[in-house]
Amino acid sequence: MRDAVGSFVGWPSDLIFPDAETPTRPTHKVGKGISRRIESVASQKEVPGRKLKSAAKDIPMTSGTKSQIMMRLEKMVDESDIMDGAIRSIDFDEGVFGAAHFEIIAKEDFQQLFEHDELGIAVIHTYIWYMYVTLMRGTELCNRFNFIAASRINATLITKNPTSVKNDLVDRFMAAGDNTTPSLYFLPFNSGNGGHWVLVAMDLSRLIVYYLDSLSGDWSKYPNMKKTVDAAIIKFRSKKNYRNRKDITWVRVECPQQNNSVDCGFFVLRFMRDIIALNRIDIPKMYFEEYKSYSRAHLDELKDELCQFIVDQRII
């Protein structure tokens, strides 16, 4: 599997994840659209979130041709300056990652959706923004689910500066409140040495970390990640003067498994989507009865949701 991080974010520099095995994004030529900043057109007033489908029976088990919304967005991209190397810079709501955040989207990011290719950080983050705006904003779900930016915590950065990554994680915990009631922090984690995505979901109040991997194995594949997460949780609880009543428990969830080399990013998005839609803080070790497996149609639904959101937000 190619590296999903390192070839999708070309600017700014603090979002670059170098990998000697993967070429970085080509330099964008100077011209119309290069420095264009697209502000979110979503109302800044908090509105109730919209229910997502929460039962597998709602989703067809086979996939067909591209949907109308995907073809519409593809046509919009084809007719835009993005095809000539322009980019879009999108400002996210601060509530998404607990601080100001903007994302760079370019031609290759759209192609990941249109061609069902391996996902990079830009698509992962933009779908997270979609979930926040569509399902969570203005509801009690904002107190139950939090997101951690994959651009701040990943294998590449942990290898280079684990202390800085640990402190970034602690800062994210501190931004969300006291964390004395059950809630989950979602960390889409990228391996950095092959681009594999896994989901780490942390419940700070009960000292439980759920590990969801669409390939076989557990967190022992990423010992530095586990060490950093554990250290950040302990430091956060120390700063808050919480007693560490017990050790941190890691749970390997028997989640749906991918059957190819490109779907890991889609599975991580689907994991988060379904947990939020079901409003479940406790993730069963055998996963949810509603979602014992994912068909291609489950993943196509994610793409259609994101395509519609991009059109609605007038990003192109």
PDB file of C-alpha atoms in Angstrom:
ATOM      1  CA  MET A   1       0.000   0.000   0.000  1.00  0.00           C
ATOM      2  CA  ARG A   2       1.274   3.386  -0.931  1.00  0.00           C
ATOM      3  CA  ASP A   3       1.776   6.040   1.736  1.00  0.00           C
ATOM      4  CA  ALA A   4      -1.485   7.862   2.293  1.00  0.00           C
ATOM      5  CA  VAL A   5       0.338  10.630   4.075  1.00  0.00           C
ATOM      6  CA  GLY A   6       2.991  12.730   2.466  1.00  0.00           C
ATOM      7  CA  SER A   7       1.571  13.092  -1.006  1.00  0.00           C
ATOM      8  CA  PHE A   8      -1.643  14.904  -0.342  1.00  0.00           C
ATOM      9  CA  VAL A   9      -0.792  18.044   1.594  1.00  0.00           C
ATOM     10  CA  GLY A  10       1.623  20.279  -0.208  1.00  0.00           C
ATOM     11  CA  TRP A  11       1.223  23.455   1.817  1.00  0.00           C
ATOM     12  CA  PRO A  12       1.639  24.787   4.530  1.00  0.00           C
ATOM     13  CA  SER A  13       4.833  23.244   5.808  1.00  0.00           C
ATOM     14  CA  ASP A  14       3.517  22.142   9.201  1.00  0.00           C
ATOM     15  CA  LEU A  15       1.107  19.799   7.447  1.00  0.00           C
ATOM     16  CA  ILE A  16       3.764  18.034   5.377  1.00  0.00           C
ATOM     17  CA  PHE A  17       4.622  14.430   6.205  1.00  0.00           C
ATOM     18  CA  PRO A  18       7.787  13.476   4.380  1.00  0.00           C
ATOM     19  CA  ASP A  19       8.336   9.907   3.263  1.00  0.00           C
ATOM     20  CA  ALA A  20      11.267   8.966   1.130  1.00  0.00           C
ATOM     21  CA  GLU A  21       9.261   6.257  -0.610  1.00  0.00           C
ATOM     22  CA  THR A  22       6.443   8.558  -1.713  1.00  0.00           C
ATOM     23  CA  PRO A  23       6.772  11.610  -3.976  1.00  0.00           C
ATOM     24  CA  THR A  24       5.304  14.780  -2.560  1.00  0.00           C
ATOM     25  CA  ARG A  25       2.591  16.775  -4.248  1.00  0.00           C
ATOM     26  CA  PRO A  26       3.888  18.644  -7.318  1.00  0.00           C
ATOM     27  CA  THR A  27       4.480  22.343  -6.931  1.00  0.00           C
ATOM     28  CA  HIS A  28       1.319  24.221  -7.828  1.00  0.00           C
ATOM     29  CA  LYS A  29       1.817  26.699 -10.604  1.00  0.00           C
ATOM     30  CA  VAL A  30       1.200  30.313  -9.791  1.00  0.00           C
ATOM     31  CA  GLY A  31      -2.066  31.594 -11.113  1.00  0.00           C
ATOM     32  CA  LYS A  32      -5.749  31.939 -10.463  1.00  0.00           C
ATOM     33  CA  GLY A  33      -6.944  30.000  -7.451  1.00  0.00           C
ATOM     34  CA  ILE A  34      -3.582  29.377  -5.792  1.00  0.00           C
ATOM     35  CA  SER A  35      -4.116  31.600  -2.772  1.00  0.00           C
ATOM     36  CA  ARG A  36      -7.887  31.595  -2.894  1.00  0.00           C
ATOM     37  CA  ARG A  37      -9.434  31.019   0.538  1.00  0.00           C
ATOM     38  CA  ILE A  38     -12.901  29.499   0.501  1.00  0.00           C
ATOM     39  CA  GLU A  39     -14.835  30.343   3.656  1.00  0.00           C
ATOM     40  CA  SER A  40     -17.474  27.921   4.881  1.00  0.00           C
ATOM     41  CA  VAL A  41     -20.907  29.103   3.808  1.00  0.00           C
ATOM     42  CA  ALA A  42     -22.552  27.078   6.571  1.00  0.00           C
ATOM     43  CA  SER A  43     -24.345  29.263   9.095  1.00  0.00           C
ATOM     44  CA  GLN A  44     -22.205  30.106  12.106  1.00  0.00           C
ATOM     45  CA  LYS A  45     -25.342  29.724  14.234  1.00  0.00           C
ATOM     46  CA  GLU A  46     -25.474  26.321  15.826  1.00  0.00           C
ATOM     47  CA  VAL A  47     -28.239  24.183  14.343  1.00  0.00           C
ATOM     48  CA  PRO A  48     -29.457  20.708  15.229  1.00  0.00           C
ATOM     49  CA  GLY A  49     -27.538  17.896  13.578  1.00  0.00           C
ATOM     50  CA  ARG A  50     -29.198  15.701  10.975  1.00  0.00           C
ATOM     51  CA  LYS A  51     -29.706  11.992  11.570  1.00  0.00           C
ATOM     52  CA  LEU A  52     -27.534   9.645   9.562  1.00  0.00           C
ATOM     53  CA  LYS A  53     -28.708   6.192   8.593  1.00  0.00           C
ATOM     54  CA  SER A  54     -27.895   3.890  11.466  1.00  0.00           C
ATOM     55  CA  ALA A  55     -28.896   0.441  10.254  1.00  0.00           C
ATOM     56  CA  ALA A  56     -27.091  -1.682   7.717  1.00  0.00           C
ATOM     57  CA  LYS A  57     -30.393  -2.706   6.119  1.00  0.00           C
ATOM     58  CA  ASP A  58     -30.786   0.873   4.840  1.00  0.00           C
ATOM     59  CA  ILE A  59     -27.778   0.450   2.554  1.00  0.00           C
ATOM     60  CA  PRO A  60     -27.850  -1.609  -0.655  1.00  0.00           C
ATOM     61  CA  MET A  61     -25.274  -4.394  -0.573  1.00  0.00           C
ATOM     62  CA  THR A  62     -23.971  -3.811  -4.091  1.00  0.00           C
ATOM     63  CA  SER A  63     -22.603  -0.723  -5.781  1.00  0.00           C
ATOM     64  CA  GLY A  64     -23.196   0.436  -9.295  1.00  0.00           C
ATOM     65  CA  THR A  65     -22.071   3.350 -11.396  1.00  0.00           C
ATOM     66  CA  LYS A  66     -21.153   6.759 -10.064  1.00  0.00           C
ATOM     67  CA  SER A  67     -24.004   8.624  -8.439  1.00  0.00           C
ATOM     68  CA  GLN A  68     -25.491  11.775  -9.909  1.00  0.00           C
ATOM     69  CA  ILE A  69     -23.975  13.943  -7.173  1.00  0.00           C
ATOM     70  CA  MET A  70     -20.517  12.503  -7.770  1.00  0.00           C
ATOM     71  CA  MET A  71     -20.800  13.072 -11.518  1.00  0.00           C
ATOM     72  CA  ARG A  72     -21.985  16.614 -10.841  1.00  0.00           C
ATOM     73  CA  LEU A  73     -19.004  17.371  -8.616  1.00  0.00           C
ATOM     74  CA  GLU A  74     -16.614  15.699 -11.043  1.00  0.00           C
ATOM     75  CA  LYS A  75     -17.909  17.943 -13.824  1.00  0.00           C
ATOM     76  CA  MET A  76     -17.503  21.015 -11.605  1.00  0.00           C
ATOM     77  CA  VAL A  77     -13.897  20.063 -10.850  1.00  0.00           C
ATOM     78  CA  ASP A  78     -13.147  19.331 -14.513  1.00  0.00           C
ATOM     79  CA  GLU A  79     -14.381  22.783 -15.476  1.00  0.00           C
ATOM     80  CA  SER A  80     -12.509  24.593 -12.688  1.00  0.00           C
ATOM     81  CA  ASP A  81      -8.963  25.910 -12.361  1.00  0.00           C
ATOM     82  CA  ILE A  82      -8.242  22.987 -10.037  1.00  0.00           C
ATOM     83  CA  MET A  83      -7.457  20.924 -13.120  1.00  0.00           C
ATOM     84  CA  ASP A  84      -4.691  23.432 -13.909  1.00  0.00           C
ATOM     85  CA  GLY A  85      -3.056  23.048 -10.507  1.00  0.00           C
ATOM     86  CA  ALA A  86      -5.081  25.482  -8.386  1.00  0.00           C
ATOM     87  CA  ILE A  87      -5.966  24.609  -4.800  1.00  0.00           C
ATOM     88  CA  ARG A  88      -8.653  25.475  -2.303  1.00  0.00           C
ATOM     89  CA  SER A  89      -7.990  26.478   1.303  1.00  0.00           C
ATOM     90  CA  ILE A  90     -10.963  25.730   3.521  1.00  0.00           C
ATOM     91  CA  ASP A  91     -11.536  27.120   7.008  1.00  0.00           C
ATOM     92  CA  PHE A  92     -13.106  24.604   9.387  1.00  0.00           C
ATOM     93  CA  ASP A  93     -15.329  25.378  12.362  1.00  0.00           C
ATOM     94  CA  GLU A  94     -13.115  25.615  15.459  1.00  0.00           C
ATOM     95  CA  GLY A  95     -15.231  22.979  17.138  1.00  0.00           C
ATOM     96  CA  VAL A  96     -14.056  20.301  14.725  1.00  0.00           C
ATOM     97  CA  PHE A  97     -10.535  19.933  16.140  1.00  0.00           C
ATOM     98  CA  GLY A  98     -10.803  22.209  19.169  1.00  0.00           C
ATOM     99  CA  ALA A  99      -8.841  25.026  17.519  1.00  0.00           C
ATOM    100  CA  ALA A 100      -8.671  26.976  14.276  1.00  0.00           C
ATOM    101  CA  HIS A 101      -7.933  24.683  11.356  1.00  0.00           C
ATOM    102  CA  PHE A 102      -7.772  25.001   7.597  1.00  0.00           C
ATOM    103  CA  GLU A 103      -7.330  22.327   4.985  1.00  0.00           C
ATOM    104  CA  ILE A 104      -5.782  22.384   1.519  1.00  0.00           C
ATOM    105  CA  ILE A 105      -7.669  20.486  -1.186  1.00  0.00           C
ATOM    106  CA  ALA A 106      -6.289  19.934  -4.675  1.00  0.00           C
ATOM    107  CA  LYS A 107      -6.880  17.846  -7.789  1.00  0.00           C
ATOM    108  CA  GLU A 108      -5.516  14.575  -6.406  1.00  0.00           C
ATOM    109  CA  ASP A 109      -7.793  14.772  -3.362  1.00  0.00           C
ATOM    110  CA  PHE A 110     -10.886  14.891  -5.550  1.00  0.00           C
ATOM    111  CA  GLN A 111      -9.518  12.045  -7.640  1.00  0.00           C
ATOM    112  CA  GLN A 112      -9.356   9.876  -4.531  1.00  0.00           C
ATOM    113  CA  LEU A 113     -13.132  10.206  -4.273  1.00  0.00           C
ATOM    114  CA  PHE A 114     -13.902   9.842  -7.943  1.00  0.00           C
ATOM    115  CA  GLU A 115     -11.613   6.832  -8.486  1.00  0.00           C
ATOM    116  CA  HIS A 116     -12.058   5.171  -5.074  1.00  0.00           C
ATOM    117  CA  ASP A 117      -8.348   5.456  -4.362  1.00  0.00           C
ATOM    118  CA  GLU A 118      -6.386   5.485  -1.120  1.00  0.00           C
ATOM    119  CA  LEU A 119      -7.403   8.435   1.041  1.00  0.00           C
ATOM    120  CA  GLY A 120      -5.069  11.160   2.244  1.00  0.00           C
ATOM    121  CA  ILE A 121      -5.364  13.579   5.133  1.00  0.00           C
ATOM    122  CA  ALA A 122      -7.333  16.228   3.220  1.00  0.00           C
ATOM    123  CA  VAL A 123     -10.226  13.874   2.458  1.00  0.00           C
ATOM    124  CA  ILE A 124     -10.143  12.327   5.939  1.00  0.00           C
ATOM    125  CA  HIS A 125     -10.339  15.769   7.542  1.00  0.00           C
ATOM    126  CA  THR A 126     -13.003  17.116   5.188  1.00  0.00           C
ATOM    127  CA  TYR A 127     -15.306  14.182   5.910  1.00  0.00           C
ATOM    128  CA  ILE A 128     -14.762  14.754   9.634  1.00  0.00           C
ATOM    129  CA  TRP A 129     -15.822  18.368   9.072  1.00  0.00           C
ATOM    130  CA  TYR A 130     -18.915  17.072   7.263  1.00  0.00           C
ATOM    131  CA  MET A 131     -19.835  14.846  10.228  1.00  0.00           C
ATOM    132  CA  TYR A 132     -19.368  17.712  12.667  1.00  0.00           C
ATOM    133  CA  VAL A 133     -21.542  20.136  10.683  1.00  0.00           C
ATOM    134  CA  THR A 134     -24.188  17.628   9.610  1.00  0.00           C
ATOM    135  CA  LEU A 135     -24.619  15.463  12.659  1.00  0.00           C
ATOM    136  CA  MET A 136     -23.068  17.107  15.701  1.00  0.00           C
ATOM    137  CA  ARG A 137     -23.028  20.897  15.694  1.00  0.00           C
ATOM    138  CA  GLY A 138     -25.549  22.388  18.087  1.00  0.00           C
ATOM    139  CA  THR A 139     -26.365  19.050  19.725  1.00  0.00           C
ATOM    140  CA  GLU A 140     -25.271  17.191  22.833  1.00  0.00           C
ATOM    141  CA  LEU A 141     -23.153  14.994  20.561  1.00  0.00           C
ATOM    142  CA  CYS A 142     -20.488  17.714  20.689  1.00  0.00           C
ATOM    143  CA  ASN A 143     -20.003  16.800  24.353  1.00  0.00           C
ATOM    144  CA  ARG A 144     -19.748  13.097  23.579  1.00  0.00           C
ATOM    145  CA  PHE A 145     -17.491  12.955  20.519  1.00  0.00           C
ATOM    146  CA  ASN A 146     -14.296  14.861  19.698  1.00  0.00           C
ATOM    147  CA  PHE A 147     -11.870  14.694  16.788  1.00  0.00           C
ATOM    148  CA  ILE A 148      -8.073  14.844  16.746  1.00  0.00           C
ATOM    149  CA  ALA A 149      -6.362  16.080  13.580  1.00  0.00           C
ATOM    150  CA  ALA A 150      -4.372  13.364  11.825  1.00  0.00           C
ATOM    151  CA  SER A 151      -1.970  16.058  10.651  1.00  0.00           C
ATOM    152  CA  ARG A 152      -0.815  16.619  14.235  1.00  0.00           C
ATOM    153  CA  ILE A 153      -0.472  13.042  15.476  1.00  0.00           C
ATOM    154  CA  ASN A 154       0.825  10.270  13.225  1.00  0.00           C
ATOM    155  CA  ALA A 155       3.692   7.788  13.063  1.00  0.00           C
ATOM    156  CA  THR A 156       5.993  10.114  11.139  1.00  0.00           C
ATOM    157  CA  LEU A 157       5.729  12.926  13.698  1.00  0.00           C
ATOM    158  CA  ILE A 158       5.954  10.561  16.673  1.00  0.00           C
ATOM    159  CA  THR A 159       9.237   9.220  15.302  1.00  0.00           C
ATOM    160  CA  LYS A 160      10.625  12.735  14.863  1.00  0.00           C
ATOM    161  CA  ASN A 161       9.409  14.375  18.072  1.00  0.00           C
ATOM    162  CA  PRO A 162       7.312  12.221  20.419  1.00  0.00           C
ATOM    163  CA  THR A 163       7.298  14.815  23.197  1.00  0.00           C
ATOM    164  CA  SER A 164       5.787  17.468  20.937  1.00  0.00           C
ATOM    165  CA  VAL A 165       3.131  15.042  19.720  1.00  0.00           C
ATOM    166  CA  LYS A 166       2.294  14.048  23.294  1.00  0.00           C
ATOM    167  CA  ASN A 167       1.900  17.696  24.276  1.00  0.00           C
ATOM    168  CA  ASP A 168      -0.323  18.372  21.247  1.00  0.00           C
ATOM    169  CA  LEU A 169      -2.539  15.510  22.325  1.00  0.00           C
ATOM    170  CA  VAL A 170      -2.730  16.832  25.892  1.00  0.00           C
ATOM    171  CA  ASP A 171      -3.665  20.276  24.560  1.00  0.00           C
ATOM    172  CA  ARG A 172      -6.507  18.724  22.570  1.00  0.00           C
ATOM    173  CA  PHE A 173      -7.787  16.980  25.687  1.00  0.00           C
ATOM    174  CA  MET A 174      -7.599  20.220  27.682  1.00  0.00           C
ATOM    175  CA  ALA A 175      -9.558  22.138  25.034  1.00  0.00           C
ATOM    176  CA  ALA A 176     -12.621  19.926  25.416  1.00  0.00           C
ATOM    177  CA  GLY A 177     -13.342  20.419  29.120  1.00  0.00           C
ATOM    178  CA  ASP A 178     -12.905  18.308  32.228  1.00  0.00           C
ATOM    179  CA  ASN A 179     -13.610  14.924  30.566  1.00  0.00           C
ATOM    180  CA  THR A 180     -15.138  13.531  33.758  1.00  0.00           C
ATOM    181  CA  THR A 181     -18.168  12.183  31.890  1.00  0.00           C
ATOM    182  CA  PRO A 182     -17.851   9.477  29.216  1.00  0.00           C
ATOM    183  CA  SER A 183     -16.911  10.764  25.796  1.00  0.00           C
ATOM    184  CA  LEU A 184     -14.746   9.610  22.920  1.00  0.00           C
ATOM    185  CA  TYR A 185     -11.786  11.218  21.189  1.00  0.00           C
ATOM    186  CA  PHE A 186     -11.385   9.942  17.651  1.00  0.00           C
ATOM    187  CA  LEU A 187      -7.831   9.781  16.305  1.00  0.00           C
ATOM    188  CA  PRO A 188      -7.501   8.632  12.679  1.00  0.00           C
ATOM    189  CA  PHE A 189      -3.932   7.356  12.886  1.00  0.00           C
ATOM    190  CA  ASN A 190      -1.681   6.804   9.891  1.00  0.00           C
ATOM    191  CA  SER A 191       1.174   4.316  10.044  1.00  0.00           C
ATOM    192  CA  GLY A 192       3.497   6.474   7.966  1.00  0.00           C
ATOM    193  CA  ASN A 193       5.362   3.468   6.579  1.00  0.00           C
ATOM    194  CA  GLY A 194       2.802   2.299   4.081  1.00  0.00           C
ATOM    195  CA  GLY A 195      -0.082   4.649   4.528  1.00  0.00           C
ATOM    196  CA  HIS A 196      -2.359   2.362   6.548  1.00  0.00           C
ATOM    197  CA  TRP A 197      -5.135   4.056   8.519  1.00  0.00           C
ATOM    198  CA  VAL A 198      -6.486   2.798  11.863  1.00  0.00           C
ATOM    199  CA  LEU A 199      -8.893   4.391  14.315  1.00  0.00           C
ATOM    200  CA  VAL A 200      -7.969   5.019  17.943  1.00  0.00           C
ATOM    201  CA  ALA A 201     -10.946   6.038  20.108  1.00  0.00           C
ATOM    202  CA  MET A 202     -10.132   7.222  23.640  1.00  0.00           C
ATOM    203  CA  ASP A 203     -12.489   7.394  26.615  1.00  0.00           C
ATOM    204  CA  LEU A 204     -10.572   9.476  29.157  1.00  0.00           C
ATOM    205  CA  SER A 205     -13.078   9.151  31.972  1.00  0.00           C
ATOM    206  CA  ARG A 206     -12.972   5.343  32.009  1.00  0.00           C
ATOM    207  CA  LEU A 207      -9.347   5.031  30.849  1.00  0.00           C
ATOM    208  CA  ILE A 208     -10.311   2.865  27.877  1.00  0.00           C
ATOM    209  CA  VAL A 209      -8.735   3.073  24.423  1.00  0.00           C
ATOM    210  CA  TYR A 210     -10.532   1.300  21.574  1.00  0.00           C
ATOM    211  CA  TYR A 211      -8.421   0.165  18.624  1.00  0.00           C
ATOM    212  CA  LEU A 212     -10.174  -0.422  15.290  1.00  0.00           C
ATOM    213  CA  ASP A 213      -8.099  -1.802  12.418  1.00  0.00           C
ATOM    214  CA  SER A 214      -9.572  -3.025   9.127  1.00  0.00           C
ATOM    215  CA  LEU A 215      -6.562  -5.332   8.769  1.00  0.00           C
ATOM    216  CA  SER A 216      -5.515  -8.083  11.146  1.00  0.00           C
ATOM    217  CA  GLY A 217      -3.351  -7.323  14.172  1.00  0.00           C
ATOM    218  CA  ASP A 218      -3.488  -4.926  17.077  1.00  0.00           C
ATOM    219  CA  TRP A 219      -1.726  -1.864  18.506  1.00  0.00           C
ATOM    220  CA  SER A 220       1.491  -3.856  18.969  1.00  0.00           C
ATOM    221  CA  LYS A 221       2.202  -2.938  15.339  1.00  0.00           C
ATOM    222  CA  TYR A 222       2.589   0.670  16.485  1.00  0.00           C
ATOM    223  CA  PRO A 223       4.277   0.587  19.910  1.00  0.00           C
ATOM    224  CA  ASN A 224       5.379   4.221  19.740  1.00  0.00           C
ATOM    225  CA  MET A 225       1.808   5.316  19.078  1.00  0.00           C
ATOM    226  CA  LYS A 226       0.503   3.397  22.086  1.00  0.00           C
ATOM    227  CA  LYS A 227       3.291   4.760  24.276  1.00  0.00           C
ATOM    228  CA  THR A 228       2.544   8.329  23.205  1.00  0.00           C
ATOM    229  CA  VAL A 229      -1.218   7.994  23.702  1.00  0.00           C
ATOM    230  CA  ASP A 230      -0.787   6.450  27.157  1.00  0.00           C
ATOM    231  CA  ALA A 231       1.699   9.151  28.189  1.00  0.00           C
ATOM    232  CA  ALA A 232      -0.641  11.912  26.982  1.00  0.00           C
ATOM    233  CA  ILE A 233      -3.608  10.499  28.917  1.00  0.00           C
ATOM    234  CA  ILE A 234      -1.540  10.198  32.099  1.00  0.00           C
ATOM    235  CA  LYS A 235      -0.163  13.738  31.705  1.00  0.00           C
ATOM    236  CA  PHE A 236      -3.633  15.148  31.080  1.00  0.00           C
ATOM    237  CA  ARG A 237      -5.047  13.478  34.186  1.00  0.00           C
ATOM    238  CA  SER A 238      -2.090  14.759  36.193  1.00  0.00           C
ATOM    239  CA  LYS A 239      -2.663  18.340  34.989  1.00  0.00           C
ATOM    240  CA  LYS A 240      -6.303  18.015  36.010  1.00  0.00           C
ATOM    241  CA  ASN A 241      -5.357  16.456  39.363  1.00  0.00           C
ATOM    242  CA  TYR A 242      -7.372  13.343  38.575  1.00  0.00           C
ATOM    243  CA  ARG A 243      -6.321  10.169  40.303  1.00  0.00           C
ATOM    244  CA  ASN A 244      -5.270   7.338  38.016  1.00  0.00           C
ATOM    245  CA  ARG A 245      -7.491   4.752  39.619  1.00  0.00           C
ATOM    246  CA  LYS A 246      -6.410   1.990  37.280  1.00  0.00           C
ATOM    247  CA  ASP A 247      -4.239   1.230  34.308  1.00  0.00           C
ATOM    248  CA  ILE A 248      -5.271   2.291  30.834  1.00  0.00           C
ATOM    249  CA  THR A 249      -7.119  -0.548  29.095  1.00  0.00           C
ATOM    250  CA  TRP A 250      -6.724  -1.070  25.356  1.00  0.00           C
ATOM    251  CA  VAL A 251      -9.471  -2.986  23.541  1.00  0.00           C
ATOM    252  CA  ARG A 252      -8.974  -4.514  20.108  1.00  0.00           C
ATOM    253  CA  VAL A 253     -12.419  -4.247  18.480  1.00  0.00           C
ATOM    254  CA  GLU A 254     -13.375  -7.036  16.058  1.00  0.00           C
ATOM    255  CA  CYS A 255     -14.500  -4.568  13.412  1.00  0.00           C
ATOM    256  CA  PRO A 256     -15.302  -5.057   9.697  1.00  0.00           C
ATOM    257  CA  GLN A 257     -12.274  -6.019   7.600  1.00  0.00           C
ATOM    258  CA  GLN A 258     -11.215  -4.704   4.207  1.00  0.00           C
ATOM    259  CA  ASN A 259     -10.532  -7.099   1.337  1.00  0.00           C
ATOM    260  CA  ASN A 260      -8.190  -4.943  -0.731  1.00  0.00           C
ATOM    261  CA  SER A 261      -5.245  -2.580  -0.309  1.00  0.00           C
ATOM    262  CA  VAL A 262      -7.015   0.779  -0.618  1.00  0.00           C
ATOM    263  CA  ASP A 263     -10.055   0.836   1.671  1.00  0.00           C
ATOM    264  CA  CYS A 264      -8.495   1.491   5.098  1.00  0.00           C
ATOM    265  CA  GLY A 265      -9.228   5.234   5.028  1.00  0.00           C
ATOM    266  CA  PHE A 266     -12.843   4.646   4.010  1.00  0.00           C
ATOM    267  CA  PHE A 267     -13.241   2.104   6.816  1.00  0.00           C
ATOM    268  CA  VAL A 268     -11.875   4.546   9.418  1.00  0.00           C
ATOM    269  CA  LEU A 269     -14.401   7.158   8.267  1.00  0.00           C
ATOM    270  CA  ARG A 270     -17.187   4.605   8.376  1.00  0.00           C
ATOM    271  CA  PHE A 271     -16.189   3.514  11.886  1.00  0.00           C
ATOM    272  CA  MET A 272     -16.487   7.093  13.165  1.00  0.00           C
ATOM    273  CA  ARG A 273     -19.713   7.725  11.272  1.00  0.00           C
ATOM    274  CA  ASP A 274     -21.443   4.654  12.651  1.00  0.00           C
ATOM    275  CA  ILE A 275     -20.311   5.173  16.247  1.00  0.00           C
ATOM    276  CA  ILE A 276     -21.639   8.746  16.174  1.00  0.00           C
ATOM    277  CA  ALA A 277     -24.872   7.797  14.384  1.00  0.00           C
ATOM    278  CA  LEU A 278     -25.523   5.114  16.994  1.00  0.00           C
ATOM    279  CA  ASN A 279     -24.486   7.574  19.743  1.00  0.00           C
ATOM    280  CA  ARG A 280     -22.409   4.905  21.458  1.00  0.00           C
ATOM    281  CA  ILE A 281     -19.529   5.734  23.775  1.00  0.00           C
ATOM    282  CA  ASP A 282     -18.984   2.093  24.637  1.00  0.00           C
ATOM    283  CA  ILE A 283     -17.830   0.190  21.557  1.00  0.00           C
ATOM    284  CA  PRO A 284     -18.589  -3.551  21.793  1.00  0.00           C
ATOM    285  CA  LYS A 285     -15.540  -5.752  21.425  1.00  0.00           C
ATOM    286  CA  MET A 286     -17.372  -7.628  18.661  1.00  0.00           C
ATOM    287  CA  TYR A 287     -18.483  -4.311  17.121  1.00  0.00           C
ATOM    288  CA  PHE A 288     -22.104  -3.365  16.470  1.00  0.00           C
ATOM    289  CA  GLU A 289     -24.731  -5.854  15.329  1.00  0.00           C
ATOM    290  CA  GLU A 290     -25.889  -3.315  12.736  1.00  0.00           C
ATOM    291  CA  TYR A 291     -22.489  -3.304  11.038  1.00  0.00           C
ATOM    292  CA  LYS A 292     -20.797  -6.685  11.089  1.00  0.00           C
ATOM    293  CA  SER A 293     -19.356  -6.036   7.626  1.00  0.00           C
ATOM    294  CA  TYR A 294     -19.133  -3.236   5.089  1.00  0.00           C
ATOM    295  CA  SER A 295     -20.028  -3.630   1.435  1.00  0.00           C
ATOM    296  CA  ARG A 296     -18.721  -1.355  -1.302  1.00  0.00           C
ATOM    297  CA  ALA A 297     -22.101   0.385  -1.132  1.00  0.00           C
ATOM    298  CA  HIS A 298     -21.414   1.396   2.486  1.00  0.00           C
ATOM    299  CA  LEU A 299     -18.219   3.096   1.323  1.00  0.00           C
ATOM    300  CA  ASP A 300     -19.869   4.647  -1.734  1.00  0.00           C
ATOM    301  CA  GLU A 301     -22.374   6.250   0.626  1.00  0.00           C
ATOM    302  CA  LEU A 302     -19.525   8.080   2.371  1.00  0.00           C
ATOM    303  CA  LYS A 303     -18.283   9.436  -0.945  1.00  0.00           C
ATOM    304  CA  ASP A 304     -21.728  10.625  -1.979  1.00  0.00           C
ATOM    305  CA  GLU A 305     -22.230  12.362   1.372  1.00  0.00           C
ATOM    306  CA  LEU A 306     -18.916  14.155   0.999  1.00  0.00           C
ATOM    307  CA  CYS A 307     -19.561  15.083  -2.630  1.00  0.00           C
ATOM    308  CA  GLN A 308     -22.909  16.627  -1.678  1.00  0.00           C
ATOM    309  CA  PHE A 309     -21.304  18.486   1.217  1.00  0.00           C
ATOM    310  CA  ILE A 310     -18.551  19.917  -1.002  1.00  0.00           C
ATOM    311  CA  VAL A 311     -21.172  21.140  -3.474  1.00  0.00           C
ATOM    312  CA  ASP A 312     -23.317  22.631  -0.705  1.00  0.00           C
ATOM    313  CA  GLN A 313     -20.313  24.415   0.827  1.00  0.00           C
ATOM    314  CA  ARG A 314     -19.394  25.909  -2.583  1.00  0.00           C
ATOM    315  CA  ILE A 315     -15.792  24.808  -2.262  1.00  0.00           C
ATOM    316  CA  ILE A 316     -15.122  24.533  -6.002  1.00  0.00           C
TER     317      ILE A 316
END
